[in-house]
PDB file of C-alpha atoms in Angstrom:
ATOM      1  CA  MET A 602       0.000   0.000   0.000  1.00  0.00           C
ATOM      2  CA  ILE A 603       1.418   3.366  -1.084  1.00  0.00           C
ATOM      3  CA  HIS A 604       1.109   6.115   1.530  1.00  0.00           C
ATOM      4  CA  THR A 605       0.340   9.089  -0.698  1.00  0.00           C
ATOM      5  CA  PHE A 606      -1.434  11.224   1.897  1.00  0.00           C
ATOM      6  CA  ILE A 607       1.641  12.132   3.945  1.00  0.00           C
ATOM      7  CA  GLY A 608       3.569  13.106   0.815  1.00  0.00           C
ATOM      8  CA  ASP A 609       0.712  15.267  -0.455  1.00  0.00           C
ATOM      9  CA  LEU A 610       0.458  16.860   2.992  1.00  0.00           C
ATOM     10  CA  GLY A 611       4.192  17.615   3.057  1.00  0.00           C
ATOM     11  CA  HIS A 612       4.039  19.103  -0.449  1.00  0.00           C
ATOM     12  CA  LEU A 613       1.080  21.253   0.624  1.00  0.00           C
ATOM     13  CA  PHE A 614       3.087  22.491   3.619  1.00  0.00           C
ATOM     14  CA  ALA A 615       5.996  23.384   1.292  1.00  0.00           C
ATOM     15  CA  ILE A 616       3.752  25.386  -1.050  1.00  0.00           C
ATOM     16  CA  ALA A 617       2.089  27.136   1.904  1.00  0.00           C
ATOM     17  CA  ALA A 618       5.524  28.000   3.336  1.00  0.00           C
ATOM     18  CA  PHE A 619       6.531  29.640   0.039  1.00  0.00           C
ATOM     19  CA  VAL A 620       3.286  31.600  -0.316  1.00  0.00           C
ATOM     20  CA  THR A 621       3.199  32.828   3.302  1.00  0.00           C
ATOM     21  CA  ALA A 622       6.847  33.962   3.059  1.00  0.00           C
ATOM     22  CA  ILE A 623       5.953  36.154   0.067  1.00  0.00           C
ATOM     23  CA  PHE A 624       2.864  37.549   1.818  1.00  0.00           C
ATOM     24  CA  SER A 625       4.918  38.249   4.938  1.00  0.00           C
ATOM     25  CA  SER A 626       7.585  40.074   2.932  1.00  0.00           C
ATOM     26  CA  PHE A 627       4.962  42.216   1.168  1.00  0.00           C
ATOM     27  CA  SER A 628       3.207  43.049   4.456  1.00  0.00           C
ATOM     28  CA  TYR A 629       6.464  44.050   6.145  1.00  0.00           C
ATOM     29  CA  PHE A 630       7.377  46.156   3.099  1.00  0.00           C
ATOM     30  CA  LYS A 631       4.075  48.028   3.345  1.00  0.00           C
ATOM     31  CA  ALA A 632       4.621  48.489   7.094  1.00  0.00           C
ATOM     32  CA  THR A 633       8.028  50.049   6.399  1.00  0.00           C
ATOM     33  CA  VAL A 634       6.936  52.512   3.714  1.00  0.00           C
ATOM     34  CA  GLU A 635       3.531  53.392   5.219  1.00  0.00           C
ATOM     35  CA  LYS A 636       3.559  56.851   6.820  1.00  0.00           C
ATOM     36  CA  ASP A 637       0.356  56.439   8.794  1.00  0.00           C
ATOM     37  CA  ILE A 638       1.235  54.862  12.164  1.00  0.00           C
ATOM     38  CA  ALA A 639      -2.021  52.906  12.530  1.00  0.00           C
ATOM     39  CA  ARG A 640      -1.804  51.429   9.027  1.00  0.00           C
ATOM     40  CA  SER A 641       1.876  50.678   9.465  1.00  0.00           C
ATOM     41  CA  LEU A 642       1.124  48.762  12.676  1.00  0.00           C
ATOM     42  CA  SER A 643      -1.666  46.856  10.939  1.00  0.00           C
ATOM     43  CA  TRP A 644       0.660  45.812   8.113  1.00  0.00           C
ATOM     44  CA  LYS A 645       3.330  44.829  10.660  1.00  0.00           C
ATOM     45  CA  ILE A 646       0.856  42.572  12.470  1.00  0.00           C
ATOM     46  CA  ASN A 647      -0.061  40.989   9.129  1.00  0.00           C
ATOM     47  CA  GLY A 648       3.614  40.411   8.325  1.00  0.00           C
ATOM     48  CA  ARG A 649       4.231  38.890  11.740  1.00  0.00           C
ATOM     49  CA  THR A 650       1.190  36.614  11.432  1.00  0.00           C
ATOM     50  CA  PHE A 651       2.184  35.387   7.979  1.00  0.00           C
ATOM     51  CA  PHE A 652       5.729  34.685   9.172  1.00  0.00           C
ATOM     52  CA  LEU A 653       4.539  32.662  12.153  1.00  0.00           C
ATOM     53  CA  ILE A 654       2.275  30.662   9.830  1.00  0.00           C
ATOM     54  CA  HIS A 655       5.273  30.235   7.521  1.00  0.00           C
ATOM     55  CA  ALA A 656       7.349  28.909  10.433  1.00  0.00           C
ATOM     56  CA  ALA A 657       4.573  26.448  11.308  1.00  0.00           C
ATOM     57  CA  MET A 658       4.500  25.242   7.691  1.00  0.00           C
ATOM     58  CA  ILE A 659       8.277  24.696   7.757  1.00  0.00           C
ATOM     59  CA  PHE A 660       7.912  22.602  10.910  1.00  0.00           C
ATOM     60  CA  GLY A 661       5.141  20.684   9.119  1.00  0.00           C
ATOM     61  CA  VAL A 662       7.443  19.866   6.200  1.00  0.00           C
ATOM     62  CA  VAL A 663      10.189  18.761   8.605  1.00  0.00           C
ATOM     63  CA  ILE A 664       7.831  16.474  10.528  1.00  0.00           C
ATOM     64  CA  THR A 665       6.300  14.869   7.431  1.00  0.00           C
ATOM     65  CA  LEU A 666       9.664  14.226   5.752  1.00  0.00           C
ATOM     66  CA  PHE A 667      11.193  12.739   8.898  1.00  0.00           C
ATOM     67  CA  THR A 668       8.081  10.569   9.350  1.00  0.00           C
ATOM     68  CA  ILE A 669       8.554   9.221   5.817  1.00  0.00           C
ATOM     69  CA  ILE A 670      12.193   8.411   6.569  1.00  0.00           C
ATOM     70  CA  TYR A 671      11.631   6.986  10.055  1.00  0.00           C
ATOM     71  CA  THR A 672       8.674   4.776   9.064  1.00  0.00           C
ATOM     72  CA  HIS A 673      10.532   3.432   6.002  1.00  0.00           C
ATOM     73  CA  TYR A 674       8.103   4.604   3.340  1.00  0.00           C
ATOM     74  CA  PHE A 675      10.365   3.490   0.504  1.00  0.00           C
ATOM     75  CA  GLU A 676       7.743   4.355  -2.092  1.00  0.00           C
ATOM     76  CA  TYR A 677       9.214   7.863  -1.722  1.00  0.00           C
ATOM     77  CA  HIS A 678      12.450   8.452  -3.615  1.00  0.00           C
ATOM     78  CA  TYR A 679      14.022  10.521  -0.817  1.00  0.00           C
ATOM     79  CA  ALA A 680      13.512   7.779   1.781  1.00  0.00           C
ATOM     80  CA  TRP A 681      14.666   5.019  -0.591  1.00  0.00           C
ATOM     81  CA  ASN A 682      17.720   6.961  -1.774  1.00  0.00           C
ATOM     82  CA  HIS A 683      18.996   8.044   1.640  1.00  0.00           C
ATOM     83  CA  SER A 684      17.784   5.638   4.316  1.00  0.00           C
ATOM     84  CA  SER A 685      17.609   1.942   5.127  1.00  0.00           C
ATOM     85  CA  LYS A 686      16.056  -0.376   7.701  1.00  0.00           C
ATOM     86  CA  ARG A 687      19.576  -1.378   8.750  1.00  0.00           C
ATOM     87  CA  LEU A 688      20.452   2.093  10.020  1.00  0.00           C
ATOM     88  CA  PRO A 689      20.231   3.013  13.710  1.00  0.00           C
ATOM     89  CA  VAL A 690      18.038   5.958  14.695  1.00  0.00           C
ATOM     90  CA  HIS A 691      20.842   8.549  14.944  1.00  0.00           C
ATOM     91  CA  TYR A 692      21.938   7.787  11.377  1.00  0.00           C
ATOM     92  CA  MET A 693      18.329   8.038  10.204  1.00  0.00           C
ATOM     93  CA  VAL A 694      18.429  11.605  11.512  1.00  0.00           C
ATOM     94  CA  SER A 695      21.498  12.154   9.307  1.00  0.00           C
ATOM     95  CA  CYS A 696      19.520  10.801   6.336  1.00  0.00           C
ATOM     96  CA  PHE A 697      17.228  13.805   6.697  1.00  0.00           C
ATOM     97  CA  TRP A 698      19.870  16.288   5.566  1.00  0.00           C
ATOM     98  CA  GLU A 699      21.979  14.036   3.330  1.00  0.00           C
ATOM     99  CA  GLY A 700      19.990  15.082   0.255  1.00  0.00           C
ATOM    100  CA  GLN A 701      19.856  18.563  -1.258  1.00  0.00           C
ATOM    101  CA  GLU A 702      16.205  19.075  -0.363  1.00  0.00           C
ATOM    102  CA  GLY A 703      16.811  18.091   3.258  1.00  0.00           C
ATOM    103  CA  SER A 704      19.761  20.487   3.473  1.00  0.00           C
ATOM    104  CA  PHE A 705      17.647  23.396   2.253  1.00  0.00           C
ATOM    105  CA  LEU A 706      14.940  22.357   4.697  1.00  0.00           C
ATOM    106  CA  LEU A 707      17.420  22.343   7.586  1.00  0.00           C
ATOM    107  CA  TRP A 708      18.514  25.833   6.537  1.00  0.00           C
ATOM    108  CA  MET A 709      14.906  27.058   6.493  1.00  0.00           C
ATOM    109  CA  PHE A 710      14.233  25.412   9.855  1.00  0.00           C
ATOM    110  CA  TRP A 711      16.966  27.512  11.482  1.00  0.00           C
ATOM    111  CA  HIS A 712      15.733  30.600   9.625  1.00  0.00           C
ATOM    112  CA  ALA A 713      12.224  30.053  11.000  1.00  0.00           C
ATOM    113  CA  ILE A 714      13.541  29.907  14.577  1.00  0.00           C
ATOM    114  CA  LEU A 715      15.895  32.880  14.150  1.00  0.00           C
ATOM    115  CA  GLY A 716      13.208  34.947  12.432  1.00  0.00           C
ATOM    116  CA  THR A 717      10.835  34.367  15.324  1.00  0.00           C
ATOM    117  CA  ILE A 718      13.569  35.563  17.725  1.00  0.00           C
ATOM    118  CA  LEU A 719      14.139  38.687  15.606  1.00  0.00           C
ATOM    119  CA  ILE A 720      10.443  39.541  15.595  1.00  0.00           C
ATOM    120  CA  PHE A 721      10.194  39.588  19.375  1.00  0.00           C
ATOM    121  CA  THR A 722      13.562  41.162  20.207  1.00  0.00           C
ATOM    122  CA  ASN A 723      13.858  44.279  18.032  1.00  0.00           C
ATOM    123  CA  LYS A 724      10.633  46.213  17.470  1.00  0.00           C
ATOM    124  CA  PHE A 725      12.209  49.268  15.814  1.00  0.00           C
ATOM    125  CA  TRP A 726      13.941  47.324  13.022  1.00  0.00           C
ATOM    126  CA  GLU A 727      11.326  44.583  12.695  1.00  0.00           C
ATOM    127  CA  SER A 728       9.500  45.768   9.574  1.00  0.00           C
ATOM    128  CA  SER A 729      12.566  46.710   7.539  1.00  0.00           C
ATOM    129  CA  ILE A 730      14.750  43.708   8.379  1.00  0.00           C
ATOM    130  CA  MET A 731      11.920  41.187   8.092  1.00  0.00           C
ATOM    131  CA  THR A 732      11.028  42.500   4.624  1.00  0.00           C
ATOM    132  CA  VAL A 733      14.405  41.259   3.397  1.00  0.00           C
ATOM    133  CA  TYR A 734      14.543  38.259   5.730  1.00  0.00           C
ATOM    134  CA  THR A 735      11.231  36.791   4.538  1.00  0.00           C
ATOM    135  CA  LEU A 736      12.212  37.416   0.916  1.00  0.00           C
ATOM    136  CA  VAL A 737      15.319  35.277   1.527  1.00  0.00           C
ATOM    137  CA  GLN A 738      13.054  32.642   3.085  1.00  0.00           C
ATOM    138  CA  ALA A 739      10.834  32.682  -0.002  1.00  0.00           C
ATOM    139  CA  CYS A 740      13.892  32.034  -2.195  1.00  0.00           C
ATOM    140  CA  LEU A 741      14.929  29.102   0.005  1.00  0.00           C
ATOM    141  CA  ALA A 742      11.358  27.754   0.099  1.00  0.00           C
ATOM    142  CA  SER A 743      11.254  27.776  -3.701  1.00  0.00           C
ATOM    143  CA  MET A 744      14.103  25.222  -3.677  1.00  0.00           C
ATOM    144  CA  ILE A 745      11.792  22.500  -2.294  1.00  0.00           C
ATOM    145  CA  LEU A 746       8.608  23.431  -4.176  1.00  0.00           C
ATOM    146  CA  GLY A 747       8.858  20.933  -7.009  1.00  0.00           C
ATOM    147  CA  VAL A 748       6.158  22.790  -8.950  1.00  0.00           C
ATOM    148  CA  VAL A 749       6.069  22.636 -12.749  1.00  0.00           C
ATOM    149  CA  ILE A 750       4.730  25.562 -14.787  1.00  0.00           C
ATOM    150  CA  PRO A 751       3.174  23.789 -17.838  1.00  0.00           C
ATOM    151  CA  ILE A 752       3.072  26.830 -20.122  1.00  0.00           C
ATOM    152  CA  LEU A 753       6.789  27.557 -19.725  1.00  0.00           C
ATOM    153  CA  ASP A 754       7.747  23.893 -19.186  1.00  0.00           C
ATOM    154  CA  PHE A 755       9.738  25.124 -16.204  1.00  0.00           C
ATOM    155  CA  LYS A 756      10.197  23.426 -12.840  1.00  0.00           C
ATOM    156  CA  ILE A 757      10.659  25.424  -9.631  1.00  0.00           C
ATOM    157  CA  GLY A 758      12.751  23.550  -7.086  1.00  0.00           C
ATOM    158  CA  SER A 759      12.848  19.842  -6.283  1.00  0.00           C
ATOM    159  CA  SER A 760      10.321  18.288  -3.930  1.00  0.00           C
ATOM    160  CA  PRO A 761      11.470  15.683  -1.372  1.00  0.00           C
ATOM    161  CA  PHE A 762       8.002  14.125  -1.612  1.00  0.00           C
ATOM    162  CA  LEU A 763       8.311  12.574  -5.060  1.00  0.00           C
ATOM    163  CA  LEU A 764       7.327   8.934  -5.389  1.00  0.00           C
ATOM    164  CA  LEU A 765       9.971   6.477  -6.546  1.00  0.00           C
ATOM    165  CA  ARG A 766       7.913   5.557  -9.626  1.00  0.00           C
ATOM    166  CA  ASP A 767       7.832   9.218 -10.685  1.00  0.00           C
ATOM    167  CA  VAL A 768      11.610   9.571 -10.498  1.00  0.00           C
ATOM    168  CA  ILE A 769      12.950   6.229 -11.752  1.00  0.00           C
ATOM    169  CA  ASP A 770      11.810   4.912 -15.120  1.00  0.00           C
ATOM    170  CA  ALA A 771      12.122   1.199 -14.355  1.00  0.00           C
ATOM    171  CA  PRO A 772      10.204  -1.656 -16.058  1.00  0.00           C
ATOM    172  CA  ILE A 773       8.889  -2.878 -12.693  1.00  0.00           C
ATOM    173  CA  PHE A 774       6.734   0.240 -12.350  1.00  0.00           C
ATOM    174  CA  LYS A 775       5.118  -0.411 -15.734  1.00  0.00           C
ATOM    175  CA  GLU A 776       4.154  -3.901 -14.621  1.00  0.00           C
ATOM    176  CA  ASN A 777       3.252  -2.886 -11.060  1.00  0.00           C
ATOM    177  CA  PRO A 778       2.831   0.882 -10.430  1.00  0.00           C
ATOM    178  CA  ASN A 779       2.384   0.198  -6.698  1.00  0.00           C
ATOM    179  CA  PHE A 780       5.686  -1.644  -6.309  1.00  0.00           C
ATOM    180  CA  ILE A 781       7.552  -0.737  -3.101  1.00  0.00           C
ATOM    181  CA  PRO A 782      11.168  -1.867  -2.519  1.00  0.00           C
ATOM    182  CA  GLU A 783      11.856  -3.955   0.581  1.00  0.00           C
ATOM    183  CA  ASP A 784      14.689  -1.672   1.652  1.00  0.00           C
ATOM    184  CA  GLY A 785      16.436   1.547   0.694  1.00  0.00           C
ATOM    185  CA  THR A 786      19.977   2.116  -0.564  1.00  0.00           C
ATOM    186  CA  GLY A 787      20.973   3.527   2.821  1.00  0.00           C
ATOM    187  CA  LEU A 788      23.194   6.344   3.995  1.00  0.00           C
ATOM    188  CA  ASN A 789      26.512   6.810   2.219  1.00  0.00           C
ATOM    189  CA  PRO A 790      29.093   4.743   4.203  1.00  0.00           C
ATOM    190  CA  LEU A 791      31.417   7.770   4.291  1.00  0.00           C
ATOM    191  CA  LEU A 792      28.716   9.681   6.170  1.00  0.00           C
ATOM    192  CA  GLN A 793      27.997   6.980   8.748  1.00  0.00           C
ATOM    193  CA  ASN A 794      29.860   8.799  11.475  1.00  0.00           C
ATOM    194  CA  TYR A 795      28.546  10.385  14.655  1.00  0.00           C
ATOM    195  CA  TRP A 796      29.913  13.761  13.490  1.00  0.00           C
ATOM    196  CA  MET A 797      27.304  13.712  10.701  1.00  0.00           C
ATOM    197  CA  VAL A 798      24.612  13.896  13.383  1.00  0.00           C
ATOM    198  CA  ILE A 799      25.901  17.119  14.976  1.00  0.00           C
ATOM    199  CA  HIS A 800      28.091  18.757  12.310  1.00  0.00           C
ATOM    200  CA  PRO A 801      25.451  19.718   9.649  1.00  0.00           C
ATOM    201  CA  PRO A 802      22.942  21.293  12.083  1.00  0.00           C
ATOM    202  CA  THR A 803      25.751  23.352  13.621  1.00  0.00           C
ATOM    203  CA  LEU A 804      27.110  24.431  10.245  1.00  0.00           C
ATOM    204  CA  PHE A 805      23.689  25.314   8.878  1.00  0.00           C
ATOM    205  CA  LEU A 806      22.920  27.328  12.006  1.00  0.00           C
ATOM    206  CA  GLY A 807      26.051  29.310  11.142  1.00  0.00           C
ATOM    207  CA  PHE A 808      24.870  29.688   7.537  1.00  0.00           C
ATOM    208  CA  ALA A 809      21.436  30.842   8.702  1.00  0.00           C
ATOM    209  CA  THR A 810      22.810  33.461  11.102  1.00  0.00           C
ATOM    210  CA  THR A 811      24.902  35.125   8.363  1.00  0.00           C
ATOM    211  CA  VAL A 812      21.715  36.526   6.848  1.00  0.00           C
ATOM    212  CA  ILE A 813      20.948  38.582   9.983  1.00  0.00           C
ATOM    213  CA  PRO A 814      23.836  41.097   9.670  1.00  0.00           C
ATOM    214  CA  PHE A 815      23.005  41.247   5.958  1.00  0.00           C
ATOM    215  CA  VAL A 816      19.353  42.200   6.508  1.00  0.00           C
ATOM    216  CA  TYR A 817      20.355  44.802   9.109  1.00  0.00           C
ATOM    217  CA  CYS A 818      22.789  46.297   6.602  1.00  0.00           C
ATOM    218  CA  ILE A 819      20.159  46.465   3.848  1.00  0.00           C
ATOM    219  CA  ALA A 820      17.654  47.968   6.305  1.00  0.00           C
ATOM    220  CA  GLY A 821      20.221  50.579   7.352  1.00  0.00           C
ATOM    221  CA  LEU A 822      20.774  51.595   3.725  1.00  0.00           C
ATOM    222  CA  TRP A 823      17.024  51.582   3.082  1.00  0.00           C
ATOM    223  CA  LEU A 824      16.170  53.778   6.086  1.00  0.00           C
ATOM    224  CA  LYS A 825      19.305  55.929   5.626  1.00  0.00           C
ATOM    225  CA  LYS A 826      20.541  54.941   9.084  1.00  0.00           C
ATOM    226  CA  TYR A 827      24.027  54.192   7.861  1.00  0.00           C
ATOM    227  CA  ARG A 828      25.585  53.613  11.284  1.00  0.00           C
ATOM    228  CA  ASP A 829      22.670  52.694  13.560  1.00  0.00           C
ATOM    229  CA  TRP A 830      22.293  49.193  12.080  1.00  0.00           C
ATOM    230  CA  VAL A 831      25.792  48.138  13.198  1.00  0.00           C
ATOM    231  CA  ARG A 832      24.998  47.934  16.904  1.00  0.00           C
ATOM    232  CA  PRO A 833      22.135  45.369  16.693  1.00  0.00           C
ATOM    233  CA  ALA A 834      23.895  43.457  13.897  1.00  0.00           C
ATOM    234  CA  LEU A 835      27.297  43.078  15.555  1.00  0.00           C
ATOM    235  CA  PRO A 836      26.321  40.466  18.204  1.00  0.00           C
ATOM    236  CA  TRP A 837      24.748  38.334  15.468  1.00  0.00           C
ATOM    237  CA  ALA A 838      27.863  38.660  13.309  1.00  0.00           C
ATOM    238  CA  LEU A 839      30.048  37.508  16.208  1.00  0.00           C
ATOM    239  CA  PHE A 840      27.680  34.635  17.003  1.00  0.00           C
ATOM    240  CA  SER A 841      27.618  33.603  13.337  1.00  0.00           C
ATOM    241  CA  GLY A 842      31.408  33.614  13.121  1.00  0.00           C
ATOM    242  CA  ALA A 843      31.705  31.555  16.304  1.00  0.00           C
ATOM    243  CA  VAL A 844      29.172  28.929  15.168  1.00  0.00           C
ATOM    244  CA  LEU A 845      30.692  28.664  11.684  1.00  0.00           C
ATOM    245  CA  GLY A 846      34.137  28.316  13.221  1.00  0.00           C
ATOM    246  CA  LEU A 847      32.857  25.531  15.482  1.00  0.00           C
ATOM    247  CA  GLY A 848      31.204  23.825  12.514  1.00  0.00           C
ATOM    248  CA  ILE A 849      34.395  23.942  10.455  1.00  0.00           C
ATOM    249  CA  LEU A 850      36.372  22.671  13.439  1.00  0.00           C
ATOM    250  CA  MET A 851      34.023  19.678  13.622  1.00  0.00           C
TER     251      MET A 851
END
């Protein structure tokens, strides 16, 4: 029996994450340029709401993809290509970010957490920095969309929720479209090391934090506060450098 529901749910979460990131960016942009204080506050609340929904959708994608891996749904190409029943649980966690889609998802997961922290820690810069921040999130979210535009024959991103039969053109799927392999190919033997459990999350946390000084810089240029942005951005820059250094050391 092919479990299509969880894959469709995960894909829906991914699309919703992309759409809400765009809506959040637009709302924060309007809050920044709006002169009327009441309207600006209303747009800011909209931007904040859309971002929190976006963060929830990211968590939804993470949960559904890990469920597919952990429960050995090998009808999905991502689970079959990266995991195996022979792997212990801690290596199954590593399977999550072995693939490109999982790596982008890990990046977005950290962005969702950091963005939530930014929203509730710096009210003055919130609208301007989150305009850029959520736009970056929309770009990252597009990497896991896996949506094809028929008119242009153009595919946006690569979905981790593709079925094996839709990726591999094998004769077995012509004879039996519901064929499910007994086991997956497993994690690359070179990656079966305990460092693979802690190294990628640390490194991607460092990658995610580099965007924070960037968005402060862009906001400073946008608002013509050419020096004021440095003070709130500097602690994040130091934290980012420390985490990246630790990740490289690992």
